């Protein structure tokens, strides 16, 4: 009986030692990584991110310039970007690519339709037959303006605000029901 108990205890102690050694070997990489993380965390200094500081300084300067800006409606009546941000329905800035043609408004007249086009930071009021840079206005209607250049047609839709788009969509839903 004593030999049997002793053998059992020896097996239990041996198995325990093997399990302790295996678990120590498995946890060693975790402990090593933890020490690295702890060392990096000790070296972090808050408030000294140069890129963040540069961005904050840029935004503060821009805000200061905007607060000093005197808006004059007589100079450029369609240039409201100095006062308002043009954003889409999610709050992202709408792209203002300078080389891109944007139809900002269509004016329906009794004799001829007119369109207001923004191109290279300038606003043009055009009718059919007028030219904007190397493009000639071929067609103006309520939804789009067609410009031609070297026998190619370019269709530019009228830019609408997100509020107009949602109102138009809800109006279509009501009409369909």
PDB file of C-alpha atoms in Angstrom:
ATOM      1  CA  UNK A   1       0.000   0.000   0.000  1.00  0.00           C
ATOM      2  CA  UNK A   2       2.762   2.374   0.869  1.00  0.00           C
ATOM      3  CA  UNK A   3       4.542   1.707  -2.418  1.00  0.00           C
ATOM      4  CA  UNK A   4       1.339   2.271  -4.314  1.00  0.00           C
ATOM      5  CA  UNK A   5       0.737   5.633  -2.546  1.00  0.00           C
ATOM      6  CA  UNK A   6       4.308   6.693  -3.104  1.00  0.00           C
ATOM      7  CA  UNK A   7       4.070   5.841  -6.837  1.00  0.00           C
ATOM      8  CA  UNK A   8       0.842   7.783  -7.170  1.00  0.00           C
ATOM      9  CA  UNK A   9       2.324  10.819  -5.443  1.00  0.00           C
ATOM     10  CA  UNK A  10       5.437  10.643  -7.613  1.00  0.00           C
ATOM     11  CA  UNK A  11       3.274  10.544 -10.755  1.00  0.00           C
ATOM     12  CA  UNK A  12       1.178  13.486  -9.561  1.00  0.00           C
ATOM     13  CA  UNK A  13       4.224  15.569  -8.648  1.00  0.00           C
ATOM     14  CA  UNK A  14       5.938  14.673 -11.951  1.00  0.00           C
ATOM     15  CA  UNK A  15       2.848  15.562 -13.996  1.00  0.00           C
ATOM     16  CA  UNK A  16       2.459  18.804 -12.067  1.00  0.00           C
ATOM     17  CA  UNK A  17       6.071  19.762 -12.768  1.00  0.00           C
ATOM     18  CA  UNK A  18       5.659  18.959 -16.477  1.00  0.00           C
ATOM     19  CA  UNK A  19       2.469  21.056 -16.645  1.00  0.00           C
ATOM     20  CA  UNK A  20       4.157  23.965 -14.858  1.00  0.00           C
ATOM     21  CA  UNK A  21       7.106  23.852 -17.267  1.00  0.00           C
ATOM     22  CA  UNK A  22       4.815  23.659 -20.338  1.00  0.00           C
ATOM     23  CA  UNK A  23       2.613  26.531 -19.135  1.00  0.00           C
ATOM     24  CA  UNK A  24       5.703  28.642 -18.383  1.00  0.00           C
ATOM     25  CA  UNK A  25       7.008  27.954 -21.890  1.00  0.00           C
ATOM     26  CA  UNK A  26       3.660  28.919 -23.417  1.00  0.00           C
ATOM     27  CA  UNK A  27       3.310  32.116 -21.390  1.00  0.00           C
ATOM     28  CA  UNK A  28       6.897  33.312 -21.974  1.00  0.00           C
ATOM     29  CA  UNK A  29       6.110  34.998 -25.363  1.00  0.00           C
ATOM     30  CA  UNK A  30       3.086  36.720 -23.831  1.00  0.00           C
ATOM     31  CA  UNK A  31       5.174  38.036 -20.943  1.00  0.00           C
ATOM     32  CA  UNK A  32       7.863  39.171 -23.389  1.00  0.00           C
ATOM     33  CA  UNK A  33       5.290  41.062 -25.504  1.00  0.00           C
ATOM     34  CA  UNK A  34       3.772  42.571 -22.372  1.00  0.00           C
ATOM     35  CA  UNK A  35       7.172  43.929 -21.343  1.00  0.00           C
ATOM     36  CA  UNK A  36       7.615  45.494 -24.810  1.00  0.00           C
ATOM     37  CA  UNK A  37       4.175  47.120 -24.634  1.00  0.00           C
ATOM     38  CA  UNK A  38       4.867  48.368 -21.133  1.00  0.00           C
ATOM     39  CA  UNK A  39       8.210  49.829 -22.256  1.00  0.00           C
ATOM     40  CA  UNK A  40       6.599  51.611 -25.256  1.00  0.00           C
ATOM     41  CA  UNK A  41       3.777  52.947 -23.085  1.00  0.00           C
ATOM     42  CA  UNK A  42       6.308  54.421 -20.681  1.00  0.00           C
ATOM     43  CA  UNK A  43       7.935  56.338 -23.553  1.00  0.00           C
ATOM     44  CA  UNK A  44       4.706  57.886 -24.900  1.00  0.00           C
ATOM     45  CA  UNK A  45       4.387  61.603 -24.262  1.00  0.00           C
ATOM     46  CA  UNK A  46       0.948  63.085 -24.613  1.00  0.00           C
ATOM     47  CA  UNK A  47       0.455  66.469 -26.223  1.00  0.00           C
ATOM     48  CA  UNK A  48       3.608  66.413 -28.335  1.00  0.00           C
ATOM     49  CA  UNK A  49       2.254  64.992 -31.579  1.00  0.00           C
ATOM     50  CA  UNK A  50       3.716  67.435 -34.103  1.00  0.00           C
ATOM     51  CA  UNK A  51       1.326  66.519 -36.900  1.00  0.00           C
ATOM     52  CA  UNK A  52      -1.678  67.038 -34.628  1.00  0.00           C
ATOM     53  CA  UNK A  53      -0.305  70.355 -33.398  1.00  0.00           C
ATOM     54  CA  UNK A  54       0.244  71.501 -36.998  1.00  0.00           C
ATOM     55  CA  UNK A  55      -3.331  70.548 -37.905  1.00  0.00           C
ATOM     56  CA  UNK A  56      -4.733  72.400 -34.887  1.00  0.00           C
ATOM     57  CA  UNK A  57      -2.660  75.486 -35.719  1.00  0.00           C
ATOM     58  CA  UNK A  58      -3.876  75.375 -39.345  1.00  0.00           C
ATOM     59  CA  UNK A  59      -7.519  75.132 -38.251  1.00  0.00           C
ATOM     60  CA  UNK A  60      -7.125  77.948 -35.714  1.00  0.00           C
ATOM     61  CA  UNK A  61      -5.524  80.218 -38.331  1.00  0.00           C
ATOM     62  CA  UNK A  62      -8.257  79.383 -40.827  1.00  0.00           C
ATOM     63  CA  UNK A  63     -10.943  80.132 -38.263  1.00  0.00           C
ATOM     64  CA  UNK A  64      -9.254  83.446 -37.465  1.00  0.00           C
ATOM     65  CA  UNK A  65      -9.133  84.378 -41.180  1.00  0.00           C
ATOM     66  CA  UNK A  66     -12.799  83.440 -41.630  1.00  0.00           C
ATOM     67  CA  UNK A  67     -13.845  85.570 -38.671  1.00  0.00           C
ATOM     68  CA  UNK A  68     -11.994  88.559 -40.177  1.00  0.00           C
ATOM     69  CA  UNK A  69     -13.487  88.038 -43.639  1.00  0.00           C
ATOM     70  CA  UNK A  70     -15.911  90.703 -44.839  1.00  0.00           C
ATOM     71  CA  UNK A  71     -18.362  89.201 -47.278  1.00  0.00           C
ATOM     72  CA  UNK A  72     -19.403  91.516 -50.110  1.00  0.00           C
ATOM     73  CA  UNK A  73     -22.337  90.333 -52.155  1.00  0.00           C
ATOM     74  CA  UNK A  74     -21.668  92.810 -54.956  1.00  0.00           C
ATOM     75  CA  UNK A  75     -18.326  91.268 -55.985  1.00  0.00           C
ATOM     76  CA  UNK A  76     -19.318  87.649 -56.539  1.00  0.00           C
ATOM     77  CA  UNK A  77     -22.932  86.840 -55.677  1.00  0.00           C
ATOM     78  CA  UNK A  78     -22.555  83.111 -56.368  1.00  0.00           C
ATOM     79  CA  UNK A  79     -19.313  82.710 -54.373  1.00  0.00           C
ATOM     80  CA  UNK A  80     -20.713  81.595 -51.026  1.00  0.00           C
ATOM     81  CA  UNK A  81     -17.920  79.121 -50.295  1.00  0.00           C
ATOM     82  CA  UNK A  82     -16.081  81.795 -48.320  1.00  0.00           C
ATOM     83  CA  UNK A  83     -19.000  81.911 -45.915  1.00  0.00           C
ATOM     84  CA  UNK A  84     -20.549  78.444 -46.033  1.00  0.00           C
ATOM     85  CA  UNK A  85     -19.099  74.980 -46.277  1.00  0.00           C
ATOM     86  CA  UNK A  86     -20.576  73.009 -49.117  1.00  0.00           C
ATOM     87  CA  UNK A  87     -21.182  69.568 -47.659  1.00  0.00           C
ATOM     88  CA  UNK A  88     -23.145  66.530 -48.641  1.00  0.00           C
ATOM     89  CA  UNK A  89     -25.791  64.908 -46.464  1.00  0.00           C
ATOM     90  CA  UNK A  90     -23.153  63.109 -44.375  1.00  0.00           C
ATOM     91  CA  UNK A  91     -21.183  66.257 -43.539  1.00  0.00           C
ATOM     92  CA  UNK A  92     -18.310  65.538 -45.917  1.00  0.00           C
ATOM     93  CA  UNK A  93     -17.039  68.418 -48.005  1.00  0.00           C
ATOM     94  CA  UNK A  94     -18.170  68.322 -51.568  1.00  0.00           C
ATOM     95  CA  UNK A  95     -15.235  68.221 -53.919  1.00  0.00           C
ATOM     96  CA  UNK A  96     -14.280  71.523 -55.489  1.00  0.00           C
ATOM     97  CA  UNK A  97     -12.055  70.414 -58.307  1.00  0.00           C
ATOM     98  CA  UNK A  98     -10.976  73.608 -60.046  1.00  0.00           C
ATOM     99  CA  UNK A  99     -10.793  72.075 -63.511  1.00  0.00           C
ATOM    100  CA  UNK A 100     -14.210  70.450 -63.250  1.00  0.00           C
ATOM    101  CA  UNK A 101     -17.346  71.944 -64.737  1.00  0.00           C
ATOM    102  CA  UNK A 102     -20.251  72.142 -62.292  1.00  0.00           C
ATOM    103  CA  UNK A 103     -23.725  73.297 -63.234  1.00  0.00           C
ATOM    104  CA  UNK A 104     -24.906  75.128 -60.137  1.00  0.00           C
ATOM    105  CA  UNK A 105     -28.275  76.416 -61.385  1.00  0.00           C
ATOM    106  CA  UNK A 106     -30.625  76.471 -64.358  1.00  0.00           C
ATOM    107  CA  UNK A 107     -32.787  79.515 -65.046  1.00  0.00           C
ATOM    108  CA  UNK A 108     -35.858  78.730 -67.115  1.00  0.00           C
ATOM    109  CA  UNK A 109     -36.869  81.734 -69.163  1.00  0.00           C
ATOM    110  CA  UNK A 110     -39.740  82.429 -71.520  1.00  0.00           C
ATOM    111  CA  UNK A 111     -37.496  82.800 -74.567  1.00  0.00           C
ATOM    112  CA  UNK A 112     -34.380  80.843 -73.685  1.00  0.00           C
ATOM    113  CA  UNK A 113     -32.990  78.848 -70.803  1.00  0.00           C
ATOM    114  CA  UNK A 114     -29.846  79.932 -69.004  1.00  0.00           C
ATOM    115  CA  UNK A 115     -27.427  78.021 -66.801  1.00  0.00           C
ATOM    116  CA  UNK A 116     -24.938  79.119 -64.185  1.00  0.00           C
ATOM    117  CA  UNK A 117     -21.728  77.125 -64.561  1.00  0.00           C
ATOM    118  CA  UNK A 118     -18.782  77.057 -62.162  1.00  0.00           C
ATOM    119  CA  UNK A 119     -15.511  76.369 -63.991  1.00  0.00           C
ATOM    120  CA  UNK A 120     -11.990  77.068 -62.693  1.00  0.00           C
ATOM    121  CA  UNK A 121     -13.315  79.091 -59.750  1.00  0.00           C
ATOM    122  CA  UNK A 122     -15.303  81.407 -62.071  1.00  0.00           C
ATOM    123  CA  UNK A 123     -19.045  81.616 -62.587  1.00  0.00           C
ATOM    124  CA  UNK A 124     -20.508  81.884 -66.074  1.00  0.00           C
ATOM    125  CA  UNK A 125     -24.112  82.601 -67.003  1.00  0.00           C
ATOM    126  CA  UNK A 126     -24.585  80.887 -70.360  1.00  0.00           C
ATOM    127  CA  UNK A 127     -27.280  80.204 -72.937  1.00  0.00           C
ATOM    128  CA  UNK A 128     -27.336  77.752 -75.840  1.00  0.00           C
ATOM    129  CA  UNK A 129     -24.491  78.596 -78.228  1.00  0.00           C
ATOM    130  CA  UNK A 130     -22.251  80.295 -75.648  1.00  0.00           C
ATOM    131  CA  UNK A 131     -18.793  78.923 -74.948  1.00  0.00           C
ATOM    132  CA  UNK A 132     -16.997  78.201 -71.698  1.00  0.00           C
ATOM    133  CA  UNK A 133     -13.265  77.780 -72.332  1.00  0.00           C
ATOM    134  CA  UNK A 134     -13.164  75.139 -75.101  1.00  0.00           C
ATOM    135  CA  UNK A 135     -16.731  73.869 -74.569  1.00  0.00           C
ATOM    136  CA  UNK A 136     -19.849  75.055 -76.425  1.00  0.00           C
ATOM    137  CA  UNK A 137     -23.270  74.881 -74.771  1.00  0.00           C
ATOM    138  CA  UNK A 138     -25.517  72.652 -76.897  1.00  0.00           C
ATOM    139  CA  UNK A 139     -28.565  72.090 -74.674  1.00  0.00           C
ATOM    140  CA  UNK A 140     -30.023  73.355 -71.390  1.00  0.00           C
ATOM    141  CA  UNK A 141     -32.978  71.822 -69.586  1.00  0.00           C
ATOM    142  CA  UNK A 142     -34.104  71.423 -65.981  1.00  0.00           C
ATOM    143  CA  UNK A 143     -31.994  68.326 -65.284  1.00  0.00           C
ATOM    144  CA  UNK A 144     -28.767  68.805 -67.208  1.00  0.00           C
ATOM    145  CA  UNK A 145     -26.621  70.929 -69.475  1.00  0.00           C
ATOM    146  CA  UNK A 146     -25.020  69.409 -72.561  1.00  0.00           C
ATOM    147  CA  UNK A 147     -21.641  70.776 -73.652  1.00  0.00           C
ATOM    148  CA  UNK A 148     -19.758  69.806 -76.811  1.00  0.00           C
ATOM    149  CA  UNK A 149     -16.040  69.745 -77.453  1.00  0.00           C
ATOM    150  CA  UNK A 150     -14.400  68.277 -80.580  1.00  0.00           C
ATOM    151  CA  UNK A 151     -17.595  66.490 -81.644  1.00  0.00           C
ATOM    152  CA  UNK A 152     -18.011  64.893 -78.202  1.00  0.00           C
ATOM    153  CA  UNK A 153     -21.005  65.510 -75.965  1.00  0.00           C
ATOM    154  CA  UNK A 154     -20.607  65.941 -72.235  1.00  0.00           C
ATOM    155  CA  UNK A 155     -23.692  65.781 -70.014  1.00  0.00           C
ATOM    156  CA  UNK A 156     -23.470  67.708 -66.734  1.00  0.00           C
ATOM    157  CA  UNK A 157     -26.329  67.286 -64.240  1.00  0.00           C
ATOM    158  CA  UNK A 158     -27.489  70.222 -62.160  1.00  0.00           C
ATOM    159  CA  UNK A 159     -25.848  70.067 -58.723  1.00  0.00           C
ATOM    160  CA  UNK A 160     -28.505  69.882 -56.023  1.00  0.00           C
ATOM    161  CA  UNK A 161     -28.133  70.175 -52.290  1.00  0.00           C
ATOM    162  CA  UNK A 162     -28.826  67.108 -50.115  1.00  0.00           C
ATOM    163  CA  UNK A 163     -31.955  68.809 -48.738  1.00  0.00           C
ATOM    164  CA  UNK A 164     -33.374  69.241 -52.244  1.00  0.00           C
ATOM    165  CA  UNK A 165     -32.541  65.616 -53.073  1.00  0.00           C
ATOM    166  CA  UNK A 166     -34.340  64.257 -50.008  1.00  0.00           C
ATOM    167  CA  UNK A 167     -37.340  66.535 -50.606  1.00  0.00           C
ATOM    168  CA  UNK A 168     -37.483  65.406 -54.231  1.00  0.00           C
ATOM    169  CA  UNK A 169     -37.261  61.734 -53.221  1.00  0.00           C
ATOM    170  CA  UNK A 170     -40.000  62.090 -50.610  1.00  0.00           C
ATOM    171  CA  UNK A 171     -42.176  63.871 -53.192  1.00  0.00           C
ATOM    172  CA  UNK A 172     -41.693  60.993 -55.618  1.00  0.00           C
ATOM    173  CA  UNK A 173     -42.652  58.486 -52.899  1.00  0.00           C
ATOM    174  CA  UNK A 174     -45.845  60.408 -52.120  1.00  0.00           C
ATOM    175  CA  UNK A 175     -46.806  60.624 -55.802  1.00  0.00           C
ATOM    176  CA  UNK A 176     -46.267  56.893 -56.339  1.00  0.00           C
ATOM    177  CA  UNK A 177     -48.496  55.919 -53.391  1.00  0.00           C
TER     178      UNK A 177
END
